[in-house]
Short mmCIF file of C-alpha atoms in Angstrom, two decimals:
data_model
loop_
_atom_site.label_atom_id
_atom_site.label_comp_id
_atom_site.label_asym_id
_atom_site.label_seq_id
_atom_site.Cartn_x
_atom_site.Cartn_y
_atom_site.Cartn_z
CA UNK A 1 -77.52 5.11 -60.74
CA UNK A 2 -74.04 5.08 -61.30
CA UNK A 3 -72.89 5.97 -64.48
CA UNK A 4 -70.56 3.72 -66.47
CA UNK A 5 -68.29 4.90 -69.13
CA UNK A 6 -68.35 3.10 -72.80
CA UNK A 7 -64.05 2.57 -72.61
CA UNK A 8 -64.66 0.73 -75.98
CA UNK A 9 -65.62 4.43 -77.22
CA UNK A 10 -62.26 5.82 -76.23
CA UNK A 11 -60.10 4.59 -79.20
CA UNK A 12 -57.23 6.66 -79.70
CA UNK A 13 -53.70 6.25 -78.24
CA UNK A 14 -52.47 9.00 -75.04
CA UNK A 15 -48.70 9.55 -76.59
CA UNK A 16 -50.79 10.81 -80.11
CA UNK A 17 -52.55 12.72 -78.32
CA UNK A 18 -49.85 14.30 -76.49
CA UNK A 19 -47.98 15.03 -79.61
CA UNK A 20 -50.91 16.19 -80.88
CA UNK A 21 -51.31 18.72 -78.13
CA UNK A 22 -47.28 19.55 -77.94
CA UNK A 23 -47.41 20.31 -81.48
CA UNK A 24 -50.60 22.37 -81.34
CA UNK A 25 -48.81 24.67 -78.45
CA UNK A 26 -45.28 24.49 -79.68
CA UNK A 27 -46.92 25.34 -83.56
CA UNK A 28 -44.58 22.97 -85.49
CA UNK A 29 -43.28 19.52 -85.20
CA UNK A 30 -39.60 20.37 -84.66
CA UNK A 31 -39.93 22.31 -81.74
CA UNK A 32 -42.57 19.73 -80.33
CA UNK A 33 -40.44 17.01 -81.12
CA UNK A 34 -37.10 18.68 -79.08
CA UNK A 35 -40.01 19.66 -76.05
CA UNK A 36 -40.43 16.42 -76.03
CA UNK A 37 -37.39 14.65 -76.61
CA UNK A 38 -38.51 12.82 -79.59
CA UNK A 39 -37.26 12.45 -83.21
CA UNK A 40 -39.16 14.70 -85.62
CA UNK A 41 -40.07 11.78 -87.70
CA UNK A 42 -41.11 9.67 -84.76
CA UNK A 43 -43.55 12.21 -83.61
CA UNK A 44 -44.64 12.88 -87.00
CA UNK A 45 -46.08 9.58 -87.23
CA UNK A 46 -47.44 9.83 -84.22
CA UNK A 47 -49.97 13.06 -85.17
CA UNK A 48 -50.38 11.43 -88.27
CA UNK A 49 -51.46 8.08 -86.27
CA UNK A 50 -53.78 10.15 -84.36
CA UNK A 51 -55.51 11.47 -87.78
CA UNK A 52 -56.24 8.41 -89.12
CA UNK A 53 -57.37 7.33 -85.36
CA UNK A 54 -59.83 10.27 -85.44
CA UNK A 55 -60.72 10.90 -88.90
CA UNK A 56 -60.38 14.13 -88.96
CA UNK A 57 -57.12 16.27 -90.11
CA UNK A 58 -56.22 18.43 -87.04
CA UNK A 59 -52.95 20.50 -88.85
CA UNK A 60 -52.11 22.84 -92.39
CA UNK A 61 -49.51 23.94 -92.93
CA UNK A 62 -48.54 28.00 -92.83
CA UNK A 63 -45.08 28.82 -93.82
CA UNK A 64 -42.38 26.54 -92.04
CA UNK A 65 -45.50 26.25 -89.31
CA UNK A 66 -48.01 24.55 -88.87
CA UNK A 67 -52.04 25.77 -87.81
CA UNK A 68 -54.71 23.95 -86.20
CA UNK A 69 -57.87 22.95 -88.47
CA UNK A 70 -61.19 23.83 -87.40
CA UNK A 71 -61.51 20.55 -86.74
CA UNK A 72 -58.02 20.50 -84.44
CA UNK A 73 -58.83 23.92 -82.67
CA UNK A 74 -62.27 22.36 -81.48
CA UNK A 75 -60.31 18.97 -80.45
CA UNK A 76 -56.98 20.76 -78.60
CA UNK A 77 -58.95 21.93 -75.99
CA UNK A 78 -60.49 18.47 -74.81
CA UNK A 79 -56.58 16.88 -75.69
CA UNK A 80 -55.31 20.12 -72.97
CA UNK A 81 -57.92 18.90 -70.50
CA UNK A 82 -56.31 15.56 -70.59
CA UNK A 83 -52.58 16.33 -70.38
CA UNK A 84 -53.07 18.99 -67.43
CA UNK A 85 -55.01 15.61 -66.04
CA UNK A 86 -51.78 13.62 -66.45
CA UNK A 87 -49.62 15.92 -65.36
CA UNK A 88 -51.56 15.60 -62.12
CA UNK A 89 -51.47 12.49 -61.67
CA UNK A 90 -48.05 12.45 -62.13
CA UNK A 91 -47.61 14.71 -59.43
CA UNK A 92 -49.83 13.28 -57.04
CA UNK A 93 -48.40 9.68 -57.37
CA UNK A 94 -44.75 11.55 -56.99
CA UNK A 95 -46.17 13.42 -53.75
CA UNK A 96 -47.04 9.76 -52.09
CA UNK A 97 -43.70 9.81 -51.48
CA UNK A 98 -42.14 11.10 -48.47
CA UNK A 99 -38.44 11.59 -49.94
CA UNK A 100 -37.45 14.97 -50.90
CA UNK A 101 -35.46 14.44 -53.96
CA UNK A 102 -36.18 14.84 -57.67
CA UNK A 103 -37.25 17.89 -60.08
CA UNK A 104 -38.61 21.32 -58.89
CA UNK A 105 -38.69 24.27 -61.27
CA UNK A 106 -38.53 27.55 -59.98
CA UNK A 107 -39.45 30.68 -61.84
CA UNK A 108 -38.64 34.18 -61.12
CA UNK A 109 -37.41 37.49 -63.41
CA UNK A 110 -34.05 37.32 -64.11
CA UNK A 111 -33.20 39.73 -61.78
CA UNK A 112 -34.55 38.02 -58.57
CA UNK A 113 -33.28 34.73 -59.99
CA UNK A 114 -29.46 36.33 -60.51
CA UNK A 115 -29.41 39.00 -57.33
CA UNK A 116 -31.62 37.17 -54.91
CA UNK A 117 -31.74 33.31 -55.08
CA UNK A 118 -28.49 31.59 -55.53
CA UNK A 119 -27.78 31.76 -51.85
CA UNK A 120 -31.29 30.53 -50.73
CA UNK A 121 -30.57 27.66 -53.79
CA UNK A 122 -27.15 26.33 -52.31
CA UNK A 123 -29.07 26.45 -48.76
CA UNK A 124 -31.83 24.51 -49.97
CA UNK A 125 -29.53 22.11 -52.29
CA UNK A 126 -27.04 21.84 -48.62
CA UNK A 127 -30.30 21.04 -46.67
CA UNK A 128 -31.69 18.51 -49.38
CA UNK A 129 -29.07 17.09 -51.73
CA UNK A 130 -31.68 14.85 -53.53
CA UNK A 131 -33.52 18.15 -54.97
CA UNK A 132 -32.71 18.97 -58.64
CA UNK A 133 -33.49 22.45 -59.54
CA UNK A 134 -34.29 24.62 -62.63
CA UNK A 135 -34.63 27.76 -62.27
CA UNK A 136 -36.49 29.76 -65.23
CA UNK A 137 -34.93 33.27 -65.64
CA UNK A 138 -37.58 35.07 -67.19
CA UNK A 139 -39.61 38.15 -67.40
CA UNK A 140 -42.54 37.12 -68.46
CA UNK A 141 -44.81 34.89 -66.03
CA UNK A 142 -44.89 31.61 -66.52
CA UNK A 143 -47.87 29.40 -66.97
CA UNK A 144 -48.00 27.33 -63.81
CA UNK A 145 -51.30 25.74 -65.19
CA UNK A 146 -49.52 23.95 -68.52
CA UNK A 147 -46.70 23.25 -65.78
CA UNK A 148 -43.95 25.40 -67.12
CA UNK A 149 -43.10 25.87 -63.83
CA UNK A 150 -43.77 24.04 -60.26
CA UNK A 151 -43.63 27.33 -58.13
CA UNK A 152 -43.34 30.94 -59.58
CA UNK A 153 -41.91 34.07 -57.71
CA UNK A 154 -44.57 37.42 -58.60
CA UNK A 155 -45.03 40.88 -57.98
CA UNK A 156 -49.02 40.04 -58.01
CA UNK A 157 -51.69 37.71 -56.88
CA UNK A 158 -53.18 35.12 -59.15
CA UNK A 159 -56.51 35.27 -60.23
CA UNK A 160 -56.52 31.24 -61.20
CA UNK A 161 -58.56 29.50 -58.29
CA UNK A 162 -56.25 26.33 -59.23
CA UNK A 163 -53.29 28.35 -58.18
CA UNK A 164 -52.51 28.59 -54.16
CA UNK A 165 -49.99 31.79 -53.01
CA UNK A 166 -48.38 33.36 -50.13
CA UNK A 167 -47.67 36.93 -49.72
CA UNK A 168 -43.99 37.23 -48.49
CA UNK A 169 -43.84 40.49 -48.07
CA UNK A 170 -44.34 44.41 -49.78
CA UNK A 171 -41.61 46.33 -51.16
CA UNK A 172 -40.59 49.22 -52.93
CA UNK A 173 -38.63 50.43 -56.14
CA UNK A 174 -35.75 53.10 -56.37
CA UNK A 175 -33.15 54.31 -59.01
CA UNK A 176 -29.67 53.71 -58.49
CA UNK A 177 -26.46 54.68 -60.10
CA UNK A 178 -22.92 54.47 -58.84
CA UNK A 179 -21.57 56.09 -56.39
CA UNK A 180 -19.08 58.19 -58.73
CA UNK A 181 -22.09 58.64 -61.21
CA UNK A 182 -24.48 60.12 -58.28
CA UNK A 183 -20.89 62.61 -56.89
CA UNK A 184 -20.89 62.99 -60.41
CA UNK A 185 -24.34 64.34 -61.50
CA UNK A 186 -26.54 64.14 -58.40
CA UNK A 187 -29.55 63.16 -57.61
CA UNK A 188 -32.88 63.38 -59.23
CA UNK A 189 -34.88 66.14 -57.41
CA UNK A 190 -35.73 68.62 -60.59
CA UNK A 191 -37.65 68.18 -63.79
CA UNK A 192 -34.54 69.33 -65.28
CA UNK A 193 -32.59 66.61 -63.69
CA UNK A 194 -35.29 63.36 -64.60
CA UNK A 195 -35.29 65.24 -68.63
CA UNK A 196 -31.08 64.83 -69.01
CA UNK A 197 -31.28 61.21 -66.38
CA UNK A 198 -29.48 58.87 -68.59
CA UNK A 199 -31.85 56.41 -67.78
CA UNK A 200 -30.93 52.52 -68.22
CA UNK A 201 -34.95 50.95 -68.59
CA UNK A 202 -36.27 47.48 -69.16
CA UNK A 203 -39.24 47.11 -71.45
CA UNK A 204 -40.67 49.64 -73.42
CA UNK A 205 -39.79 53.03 -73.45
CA UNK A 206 -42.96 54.15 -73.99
CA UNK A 207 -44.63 52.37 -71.03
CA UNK A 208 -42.24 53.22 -68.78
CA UNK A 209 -42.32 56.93 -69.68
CA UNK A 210 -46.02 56.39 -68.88
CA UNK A 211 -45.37 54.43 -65.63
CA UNK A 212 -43.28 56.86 -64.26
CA UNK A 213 -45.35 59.95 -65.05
CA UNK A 214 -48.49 58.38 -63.45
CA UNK A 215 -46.19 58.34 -60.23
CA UNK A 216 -45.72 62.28 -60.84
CA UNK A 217 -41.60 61.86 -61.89
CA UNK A 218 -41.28 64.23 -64.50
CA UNK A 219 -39.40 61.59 -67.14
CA UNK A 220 -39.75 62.24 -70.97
CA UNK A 221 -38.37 60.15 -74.07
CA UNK A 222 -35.15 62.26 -73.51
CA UNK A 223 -34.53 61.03 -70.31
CA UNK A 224 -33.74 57.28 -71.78
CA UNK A 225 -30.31 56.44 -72.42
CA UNK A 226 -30.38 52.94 -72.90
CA UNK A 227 -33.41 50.36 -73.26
CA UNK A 228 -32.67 46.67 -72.85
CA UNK A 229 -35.27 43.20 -72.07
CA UNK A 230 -33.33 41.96 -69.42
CA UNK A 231 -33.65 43.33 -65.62
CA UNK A 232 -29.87 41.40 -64.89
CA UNK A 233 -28.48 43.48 -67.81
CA UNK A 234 -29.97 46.82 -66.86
CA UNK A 235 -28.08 46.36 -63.67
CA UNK A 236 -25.10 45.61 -64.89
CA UNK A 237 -25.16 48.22 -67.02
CA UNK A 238 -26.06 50.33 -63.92
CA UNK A 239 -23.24 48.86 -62.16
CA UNK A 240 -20.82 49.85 -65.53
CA UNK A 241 -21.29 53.63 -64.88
CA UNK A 242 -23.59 54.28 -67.92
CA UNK A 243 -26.60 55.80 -66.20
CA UNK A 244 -29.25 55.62 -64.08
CA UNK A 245 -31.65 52.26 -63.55
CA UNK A 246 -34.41 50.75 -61.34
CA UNK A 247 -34.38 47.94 -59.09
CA UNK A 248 -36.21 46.72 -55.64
CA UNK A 249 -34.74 48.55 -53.07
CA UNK A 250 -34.34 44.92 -50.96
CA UNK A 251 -31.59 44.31 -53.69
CA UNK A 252 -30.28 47.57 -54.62
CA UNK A 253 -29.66 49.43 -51.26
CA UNK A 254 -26.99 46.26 -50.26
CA UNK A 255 -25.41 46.40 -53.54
CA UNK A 256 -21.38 48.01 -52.52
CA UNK A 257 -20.64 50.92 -54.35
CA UNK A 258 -24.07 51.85 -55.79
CA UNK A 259 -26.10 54.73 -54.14
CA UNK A 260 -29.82 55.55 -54.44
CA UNK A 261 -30.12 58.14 -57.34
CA UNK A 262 -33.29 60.32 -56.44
CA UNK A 263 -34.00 61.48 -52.59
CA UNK A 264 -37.41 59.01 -52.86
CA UNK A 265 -38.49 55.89 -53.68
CA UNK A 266 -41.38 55.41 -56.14
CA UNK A 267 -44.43 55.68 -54.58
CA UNK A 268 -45.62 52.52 -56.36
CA UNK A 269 -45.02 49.79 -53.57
CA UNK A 270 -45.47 46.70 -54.89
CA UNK A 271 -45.66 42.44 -53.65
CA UNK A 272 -43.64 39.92 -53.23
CA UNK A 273 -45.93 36.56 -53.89
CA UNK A 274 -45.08 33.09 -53.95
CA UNK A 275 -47.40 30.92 -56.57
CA UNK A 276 -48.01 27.01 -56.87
CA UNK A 277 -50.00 25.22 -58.78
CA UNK A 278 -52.80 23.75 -55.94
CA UNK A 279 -51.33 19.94 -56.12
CA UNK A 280 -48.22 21.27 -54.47
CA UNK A 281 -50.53 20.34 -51.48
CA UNK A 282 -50.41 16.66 -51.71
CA UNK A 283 -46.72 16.82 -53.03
CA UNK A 284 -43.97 16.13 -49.91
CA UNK A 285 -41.26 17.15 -51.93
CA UNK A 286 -43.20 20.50 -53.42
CA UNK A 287 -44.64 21.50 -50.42
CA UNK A 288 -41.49 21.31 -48.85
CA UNK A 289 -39.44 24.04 -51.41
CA UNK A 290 -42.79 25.98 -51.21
CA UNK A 291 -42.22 26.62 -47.09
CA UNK A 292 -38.30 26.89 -47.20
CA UNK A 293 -38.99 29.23 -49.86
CA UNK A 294 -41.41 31.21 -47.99
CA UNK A 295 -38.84 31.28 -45.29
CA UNK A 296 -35.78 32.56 -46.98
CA UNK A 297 -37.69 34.81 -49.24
CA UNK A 298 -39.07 36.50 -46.14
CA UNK A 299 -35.41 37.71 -45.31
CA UNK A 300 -33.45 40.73 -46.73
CA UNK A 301 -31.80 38.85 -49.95
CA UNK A 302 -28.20 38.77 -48.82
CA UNK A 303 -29.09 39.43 -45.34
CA UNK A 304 -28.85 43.03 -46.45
CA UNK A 305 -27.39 46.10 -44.96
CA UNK A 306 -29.63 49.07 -44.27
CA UNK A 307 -30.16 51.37 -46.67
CA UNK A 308 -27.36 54.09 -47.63
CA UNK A 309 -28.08 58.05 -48.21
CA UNK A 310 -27.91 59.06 -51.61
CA UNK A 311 -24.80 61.08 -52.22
CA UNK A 312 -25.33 64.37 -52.53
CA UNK A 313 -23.42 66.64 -54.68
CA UNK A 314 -25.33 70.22 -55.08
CA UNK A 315 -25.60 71.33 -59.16
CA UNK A 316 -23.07 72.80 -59.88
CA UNK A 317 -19.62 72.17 -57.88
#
């Protein structure tokens, strides 16, 4: 017997719930009211609405914040359920058109999304002028289930069965420096040399210390010269003379004028993966970045020259 849902049951309005859920993940009204486009007051009635609606009071306030009630943590869940629900609809009814044009968001660290796709972007943009793209420069991964992003460049594999992915291809790390640093100072080969490295790191010096010594390179706290949270910045840095930093050797052995700064690369290979949520199947216009992005991404970035010897300059002269 088929079962038939009681609609009359269902009496709450979809934009209070959204707000509802914005504001829950966002954790106060002003910063779900600009993710949303909305005036703070509007969507303060609106969560308010949504109380009386309910019966139930789903925020307190903490600070200049706000925190979910018992009562709202239990609720945000089910509210979750129905906005990724929406947002696939949206998609789906967007993919039943064959144009390629509109919104894709691309996310990728900052340094693939400086170094390694503004060439492939102005290709794809040339190819299909209808596309609008934003690309999110970060270094964190972004949540392709809550739809902060349509398609996500990683350096691993998705455990989300919701989530579809294509390898593109395995690569490696080295250090680099400048060629006048490495005449300079060398390259890496001692313990001596890693300990005095004037090493320019991303993250935390601590797990990278860690990192490095797990791949038996002999690097201590004194062998960090500078630590900054962006991978773009390190390079730059890199590029400025100041020391020695880390990059994928498909962008750093075409860079002009930078050498590789030890005689190996890490022995920590690591993958290239490309990462959609799974409706990019039934989306023309999603699908279609997703393959010209496996495409381009399979080439050296810059159609890159082969890599250049490490100057050598023995200690001492």
């Amino acid at each position: 017997m088929r079962f038939r849902m009681d609609w009359n049951a269902v009496s709450f309005d979809w934009n209070r719930a959204r707000a509802f859920l914005v504001t829950a993940e966002e954790g106060s009204l002003s910063a779900a009211a600009r993710a949303l486009g909305l005036a703070q007051p509007t969507l303060s009635r609106q969560v308010e609405a949504l109380q009386q609606e309910l019966g139930v009071i789903l925020f307190e306030r903490f600070g200049r914040g706000l925190e979910l009630t018992p009562a709202g943590a239990q609720l945000v869940d089910h509210v979750r359920i129905m906005g990724q629900g929406a947002m696939a609809l949206s998609i789906a009814a967007q993919g039943q058109s064959g144009e390629i044009a509109g919104p894709v968001t691309i996310s990728a660290s900052d340094a693939y999304a400086g170094l390694w796709l503004p060439p492939i972007l102005q290709k794809l943009r040339a190819q299909e002028p209808g596309l609008s793209i934003r690309v999110l420069a970060e270094n964190n991964a972004s949540d392709l289930m809550r739809r902060e992003a349509d398609i996500a460049i990683r350096n691993f594999r998705p455990k989300e069965p919701e989530l579809v992915a294509r390898r593109i291809t395995d690569t490696a790390a080295a250090f680099y420096a400048t060629d006048a640093y490495v005449a300079k100072h060398g390259v890496l080969e001692t313990k001596h040399d890693w300990e005095n490295a004037n090493l320019i790191i991303p993250g935390d010096a601590d797990m990278f210390v860690k990192t490095l010594q797990a791949a038996d390179i002999p690097a201590t706290q004194a062998s960090i010269a500078y630590e900054c949270s962006s991978y773009l910045a390190m390079w730059e840095m890199m590029r400025s003379g100041l020391g020695v930093a880390i990059l994928d050797i498909r962008l750093g052995d075409r860079e002009a004028g930078i050498a590789r700064a030890s005689m190996e690369p890490l022995r920590m290979p690591f993958p290239i993966w490309l990462v959609a949520n799974r409706d990019i199947l039934t989306n023309a216009r999603l699908r279609m970045v997703f393959d010209f992005l496996v495409k381009e991404l399979k080439k050296a970035p810059g159609e890159a020259a082969p890599a250049k010897v490490p100057i050598y300059k023995p200690h001492g002269q």
